[in-house]
mmCIF file of C-alpha atoms in Angstrom:
data_model
loop_
_atom_site.group_PDB
_atom_site.id
_atom_site.type_symbol
_atom_site.label_atom_id
_atom_site.label_comp_id
_atom_site.label_asym_id
_atom_site.label_seq_id
_atom_site.Cartn_x
_atom_site.Cartn_y
_atom_site.Cartn_z
ATOM 1 C CA MET M 588 -59.252 117.662 62.270
ATOM 2 C CA LEU M 589 -55.856 115.359 61.939
ATOM 3 C CA GLY M 590 -53.867 115.063 58.229
ATOM 4 C CA ILE M 591 -51.313 112.793 57.903
ATOM 5 C CA ILE M 592 -48.672 112.030 55.642
ATOM 6 C CA VAL M 593 -47.097 108.920 54.847
ATOM 7 C CA GLY M 594 -44.410 107.938 51.783
ATOM 8 C CA LEU M 595 -45.424 104.637 50.689
ATOM 9 C CA ALA M 596 -48.913 102.351 50.373
ATOM 10 C CA GLN M 597 -48.472 99.858 53.146
ATOM 11 C CA GLU M 598 -47.880 102.975 55.684
ATOM 12 C CA ALA M 599 -51.213 104.323 54.185
ATOM 13 C CA ARG M 600 -52.966 101.321 54.598
ATOM 14 C CA LEU M 601 -51.578 101.113 58.670
ATOM 15 C CA ALA M 602 -52.270 104.399 59.215
ATOM 16 C CA GLU M 603 -55.917 104.191 57.677
ATOM 17 C CA ARG M 604 -56.585 100.955 60.424
ATOM 18 C CA TYR M 605 -55.748 103.035 63.319
ATOM 19 C CA PHE M 606 -56.175 106.508 62.798
ATOM 20 C CA PRO M 607 -60.100 105.862 60.338
ATOM 21 C CA HIS M 608 -61.110 109.510 60.772
ATOM 22 C CA ALA M 609 -58.171 111.573 60.048
ATOM 23 C CA LYS M 610 -57.201 112.655 56.500
ATOM 24 C CA ILE M 611 -54.266 110.760 54.571
ATOM 25 C CA ALA M 612 -51.940 111.980 51.812
ATOM 26 C CA LEU M 613 -49.310 109.809 50.233
ATOM 27 C CA SER M 614 -45.956 111.130 49.114
ATOM 28 C CA HIS M 615 -45.064 108.614 47.059
ATOM 29 C CA ALA M 616 -41.854 108.902 48.207
ATOM 30 C CA HIS M 617 -40.191 111.858 47.092
ATOM 31 C CA GLU M 618 -40.110 115.358 47.960
ATOM 32 C CA ALA M 619 -42.388 116.601 45.355
ATOM 33 C CA GLY M 620 -44.665 114.307 46.080
ATOM 34 C CA ALA M 621 -44.961 115.421 49.794
ATOM 35 C CA LYS M 622 -45.633 118.785 48.701
ATOM 36 C CA ARG M 623 -48.385 117.709 46.736
ATOM 37 C CA ALA M 624 -49.747 115.896 49.652
ATOM 38 C CA VAL M 625 -49.124 118.486 52.768
ATOM 39 C CA ALA M 626 -50.965 121.081 50.433
ATOM 40 C CA SER M 627 -53.652 118.835 49.922
ATOM 41 C CA LEU M 628 -54.247 118.092 53.102
ATOM 42 C CA LYS M 629 -54.271 121.615 54.092
ATOM 43 C CA GLU M 630 -56.944 122.271 51.139
ATOM 44 C CA ALA M 631 -59.204 119.954 52.840
ATOM 45 C CA GLY M 632 -59.138 121.690 55.860
ATOM 46 C CA VAL M 633 -56.661 119.534 58.431
ATOM 47 C CA THR M 634 -55.574 121.537 61.334
ATOM 48 C CA GLU M 635 -52.976 119.401 62.591
ATOM 49 C CA LEU M 636 -50.624 116.984 60.940
ATOM 50 C CA LEU M 637 -48.442 113.786 61.590
ATOM 51 C CA SER M 638 -45.674 112.658 59.320
ATOM 52 C CA PHE M 639 -45.946 109.170 59.774
ATOM 53 C CA GLY M 640 -44.037 105.974 58.607
ATOM 54 C CA CYS M 641 -40.810 104.376 58.089
ATOM 55 C CA ALA M 642 -37.467 106.401 58.489
ATOM 56 C CA GLY M 643 -33.782 106.063 57.738
ATOM 57 C CA GLY M 644 -31.584 105.374 61.312
ATOM 58 C CA LEU M 645 -28.788 108.542 61.031
ATOM 59 C CA ASP M 646 -27.221 107.553 64.927
ATOM 60 C CA ARG M 647 -25.333 103.908 64.801
ATOM 61 C CA THR M 648 -26.594 103.062 67.728
ATOM 62 C CA LEU M 649 -30.495 103.044 66.955
ATOM 63 C CA GLN M 650 -31.514 99.489 65.809
ATOM 64 C CA PRO M 651 -34.581 98.352 63.198
ATOM 65 C CA GLY M 652 -37.755 98.373 65.421
ATOM 66 C CA THR M 653 -37.199 102.066 66.974
ATOM 67 C CA ILE M 654 -39.735 104.114 67.526
ATOM 68 C CA GLN M 655 -39.618 107.564 67.467
ATOM 69 C CA LEU M 656 -41.667 110.488 68.580
ATOM 70 C CA ALA M 657 -39.569 113.400 67.598
ATOM 71 C CA ASP M 658 -39.137 116.565 69.705
ATOM 72 C CA TYR M 659 -37.877 118.777 66.475
ATOM 73 C CA VAL M 660 -37.501 118.422 62.579
ATOM 74 C CA PHE M 661 -34.167 119.585 60.853
ATOM 75 C CA VAL M 662 -34.717 121.746 57.407
ATOM 76 C CA GLU M 663 -31.929 123.640 56.153
ATOM 77 C CA GLY M 664 -30.460 124.147 59.735
ATOM 78 C CA LYS M 665 -32.977 125.116 60.858
ATOM 79 C CA LYS M 666 -35.178 123.122 63.955
ATOM 80 C CA TYR M 667 -38.829 122.994 64.015
ATOM 81 C CA PRO M 668 -40.065 121.882 67.290
ATOM 82 C CA THR M 669 -42.994 119.186 67.232
ATOM 83 C CA SER M 670 -46.301 120.305 69.010
ATOM 84 C CA PRO M 671 -46.224 118.615 73.131
ATOM 85 C CA ALA M 672 -50.211 117.979 73.093
ATOM 86 C CA LEU M 673 -49.744 115.983 69.724
ATOM 87 C CA ASN M 674 -46.912 114.017 71.305
ATOM 88 C CA THR M 675 -48.841 113.393 74.425
ATOM 89 C CA ARG M 676 -51.481 112.141 72.256
ATOM 90 C CA PHE M 677 -49.247 109.949 70.063
ATOM 91 C CA GLY M 678 -47.639 108.115 72.517
ATOM 92 C CA ALA M 679 -44.952 110.591 75.061
ATOM 93 C CA GLY M 680 -43.806 108.494 77.835
ATOM 94 C CA GLN M 681 -44.435 105.248 76.163
ATOM 95 C CA ALA M 682 -41.086 103.260 74.799
ATOM 96 C CA VAL M 683 -39.951 105.608 72.501
ATOM 97 C CA ILE M 684 -36.889 107.409 71.648
ATOM 98 C CA GLY M 685 -36.975 111.714 71.295
ATOM 99 C CA GLY M 686 -34.317 113.747 69.179
ATOM 100 C CA GLY M 687 -34.643 115.240 65.381
ATOM 101 C CA VAL M 688 -35.592 113.904 62.435
ATOM 102 C CA TYR M 689 -33.476 115.466 59.600
ATOM 103 C CA HIS M 690 -35.363 116.129 56.039
ATOM 104 C CA SER M 691 -33.690 115.126 53.430
ATOM 105 C CA PRO M 692 -35.195 115.758 50.020
ATOM 106 C CA ILE M 693 -33.656 112.371 48.210
ATOM 107 C CA MET M 694 -33.473 109.243 49.684
ATOM 108 C CA LEU M 695 -29.960 108.714 51.463
ATOM 109 C CA ASP M 696 -28.573 105.367 50.211
ATOM 110 C CA ARG M 697 -25.154 105.123 51.557
ATOM 111 C CA ALA M 698 -23.837 105.119 55.146
ATOM 112 C CA VAL M 699 -21.638 107.698 54.484
ATOM 113 C CA GLU M 700 -24.049 110.165 53.615
ATOM 114 C CA LYS M 701 -25.630 109.130 56.762
ATOM 115 C CA ALA M 702 -22.393 109.725 59.036
ATOM 116 C CA ALA M 703 -22.199 112.987 57.293
ATOM 117 C CA CYS M 704 -26.111 114.149 58.050
ATOM 118 C CA PHE M 705 -25.537 112.915 61.932
ATOM 119 C CA THR M 706 -22.520 114.673 62.233
ATOM 120 C CA ARG M 707 -24.152 117.673 61.065
ATOM 121 C CA SER M 708 -27.005 117.540 62.515
ATOM 122 C CA GLN M 709 -27.169 115.279 65.723
ATOM 123 C CA CYS M 710 -30.782 114.189 64.639
ATOM 124 C CA SER M 711 -31.360 110.735 65.086
ATOM 125 C CA THR M 712 -33.367 109.663 61.673
ATOM 126 C CA VAL M 713 -33.676 110.903 58.054
ATOM 127 C CA ASP M 714 -37.156 110.984 56.239
ATOM 128 C CA MET M 715 -38.274 112.708 53.006
ATOM 129 C CA GLU M 716 -41.742 113.782 54.518
ATOM 130 C CA SER M 717 -41.236 115.569 57.657
ATOM 131 C CA GLY M 718 -39.739 118.756 56.386
ATOM 132 C CA LEU M 719 -42.422 119.659 54.331
ATOM 133 C CA VAL M 720 -44.468 119.006 57.334
ATOM 134 C CA ALA M 721 -42.936 121.220 59.697
ATOM 135 C CA GLN M 722 -42.708 123.540 57.030
ATOM 136 C CA ALA M 723 -46.782 123.387 57.133
ATOM 137 C CA GLY M 724 -47.119 126.511 59.278
ATOM 138 C CA LEU M 725 -49.766 123.809 61.355
ATOM 139 C CA PRO M 726 -49.109 122.094 64.672
ATOM 140 C CA PHE M 727 -47.344 118.986 64.270
ATOM 141 C CA ALA M 728 -45.797 116.210 65.056
ATOM 142 C CA VAL M 729 -43.522 112.975 63.740
ATOM 143 C CA LEU M 730 -44.363 109.588 64.587
ATOM 144 C CA ARG M 731 -41.674 106.962 62.689
ATOM 145 C CA VAL M 732 -39.841 103.797 63.172
ATOM 146 C CA VAL M 733 -36.332 102.951 61.807
ATOM 147 C CA CYS M 734 -36.222 100.439 59.428
ATOM 148 C CA ASP M 735 -32.592 100.668 58.209
ATOM 149 C CA ASP M 736 -29.697 100.987 60.343
ATOM 150 C CA ALA M 737 -26.879 104.100 59.733
ATOM 151 C CA GLY M 738 -24.280 101.185 59.580
ATOM 152 C CA ARG M 739 -25.884 100.011 56.479
ATOM 153 C CA ASP M 740 -25.822 101.136 52.635
ATOM 154 C CA LEU M 741 -28.879 100.214 50.946
ATOM 155 C CA PRO M 742 -29.279 97.715 48.036
ATOM 156 C CA PRO M 743 -29.359 99.567 44.649
ATOM 157 C CA ALA M 744 -33.203 97.755 44.551
ATOM 158 C CA ALA M 745 -34.255 99.952 47.453
ATOM 159 C CA ARG M 746 -34.087 102.599 45.114
ATOM 160 C CA ASP M 747 -34.927 101.214 41.661
ATOM 161 C CA GLY M 748 -37.542 98.811 42.756
ATOM 162 C CA LEU M 749 -39.663 101.937 44.312
ATOM 163 C CA ARG M 750 -42.768 103.929 41.764
ATOM 164 C CA GLU M 751 -45.195 106.118 43.183
ATOM 165 C CA GLY M 752 -45.012 104.867 46.605
ATOM 166 C CA ARG M 753 -45.633 100.917 45.585
ATOM 167 C CA ILE M 754 -43.120 98.337 44.930
ATOM 168 C CA ASP M 755 -42.583 97.909 41.053
ATOM 169 C CA ILE M 756 -41.807 94.088 40.762
ATOM 170 C CA ALA M 757 -40.682 94.592 37.281
ATOM 171 C CA ALA M 758 -38.229 97.266 38.552
ATOM 172 C CA LEU M 759 -37.138 94.876 41.154
ATOM 173 C CA MET M 760 -36.041 92.318 38.934
ATOM 174 C CA GLY M 761 -34.466 94.388 36.967
ATOM 175 C CA SER M 762 -32.174 95.786 39.905
ATOM 176 C CA LEU M 763 -31.379 92.237 40.795
ATOM 177 C CA ILE M 764 -30.646 91.638 37.496
ATOM 178 C CA ARG M 765 -28.027 94.659 37.141
ATOM 179 C CA HIS M 766 -26.865 93.907 40.407
ATOM 180 C CA PRO M 767 -27.141 90.265 41.482
ATOM 181 C CA LEU M 768 -25.109 90.332 44.753
ATOM 182 C CA GLN M 769 -27.448 92.699 46.509
ATOM 183 C CA ILE M 770 -29.479 89.779 47.326
ATOM 184 C CA GLY M 771 -28.682 89.342 50.944
ATOM 185 C CA ALA M 772 -28.627 93.154 51.721
ATOM 186 C CA LEU M 773 -31.989 93.137 49.992
ATOM 187 C CA ILE M 774 -33.293 90.240 51.850
ATOM 188 C CA SER M 775 -31.902 91.424 54.957
ATOM 189 C CA LEU M 776 -33.532 94.980 54.551
ATOM 190 C CA GLY M 777 -36.810 93.397 54.145
ATOM 191 C CA ARG M 778 -36.384 91.328 57.560
ATOM 192 C CA ASP M 779 -35.506 94.523 59.415
ATOM 193 C CA ALA M 780 -38.566 96.661 57.466
ATOM 194 C CA ALA M 781 -41.024 94.103 58.661
ATOM 195 C CA HIS M 782 -39.638 93.721 62.009
ATOM 196 C CA ALA M 783 -40.143 97.359 62.181
ATOM 197 C CA ARG M 784 -44.063 97.477 60.445
ATOM 198 C CA ARG M 785 -44.529 94.205 63.442
ATOM 199 C CA VAL M 786 -43.527 97.168 66.204
ATOM 200 C CA MET M 787 -45.703 100.075 65.193
ATOM 201 C CA GLU M 788 -48.488 98.238 64.621
ATOM 202 C CA ARG M 789 -47.701 96.901 68.631
ATOM 203 C CA PHE M 790 -47.118 100.509 69.520
ATOM 204 C CA LEU M 791 -50.436 102.007 68.092
ATOM 205 C CA GLN M 792 -52.252 98.955 68.977
ATOM 206 C CA LYS M 793 -51.259 100.454 72.773
ATOM 207 C CA ILE M 794 -51.971 103.875 72.054
ATOM 208 C CA THR M 795 -55.359 103.547 70.393
ATOM 209 C CA SER M 796 -56.833 101.253 72.392
#
């Protein structure tokens, strides 16, 4: 039985559409939520795990919309290899990159932080769920799409506007009022994230048809 862990509600909806028989758990885009999500999936009896959704780019050559089927997850200096069998099921051999995913307990919202993580790990991307999936003791895969590139500082609203894995309009507007100069960066980020979701949906259509 497949269990899928995602960070955001919109990612959960996408996973439900293309993996209707899987059990899906939402981390709400923070590490404590990821721990609870993994525990709930294991309690439900899943036998294999997929970490799914958006990721931040660490490698400056990667553009938003790049799909990664990771070879390993890097957690606290240790590499956890993904399952070759699951990688085959989820699109190995398609137009995806491999490489590593760096697990971070917090959102990396500054380009300098991403650069430091890349230097330390040589991982292609970063997220806040895959490390917990890797340490769960079950066969696992990581299927992610780059939503923001390594050279970009995220606008404050990317962090302030999220509440429990969903966009909180009041919090988003409050962030825009406090930091009005971020509007252009936020629009650009939203455009790239929408492009990334479209690319991932096309990829899922291909591997599940």
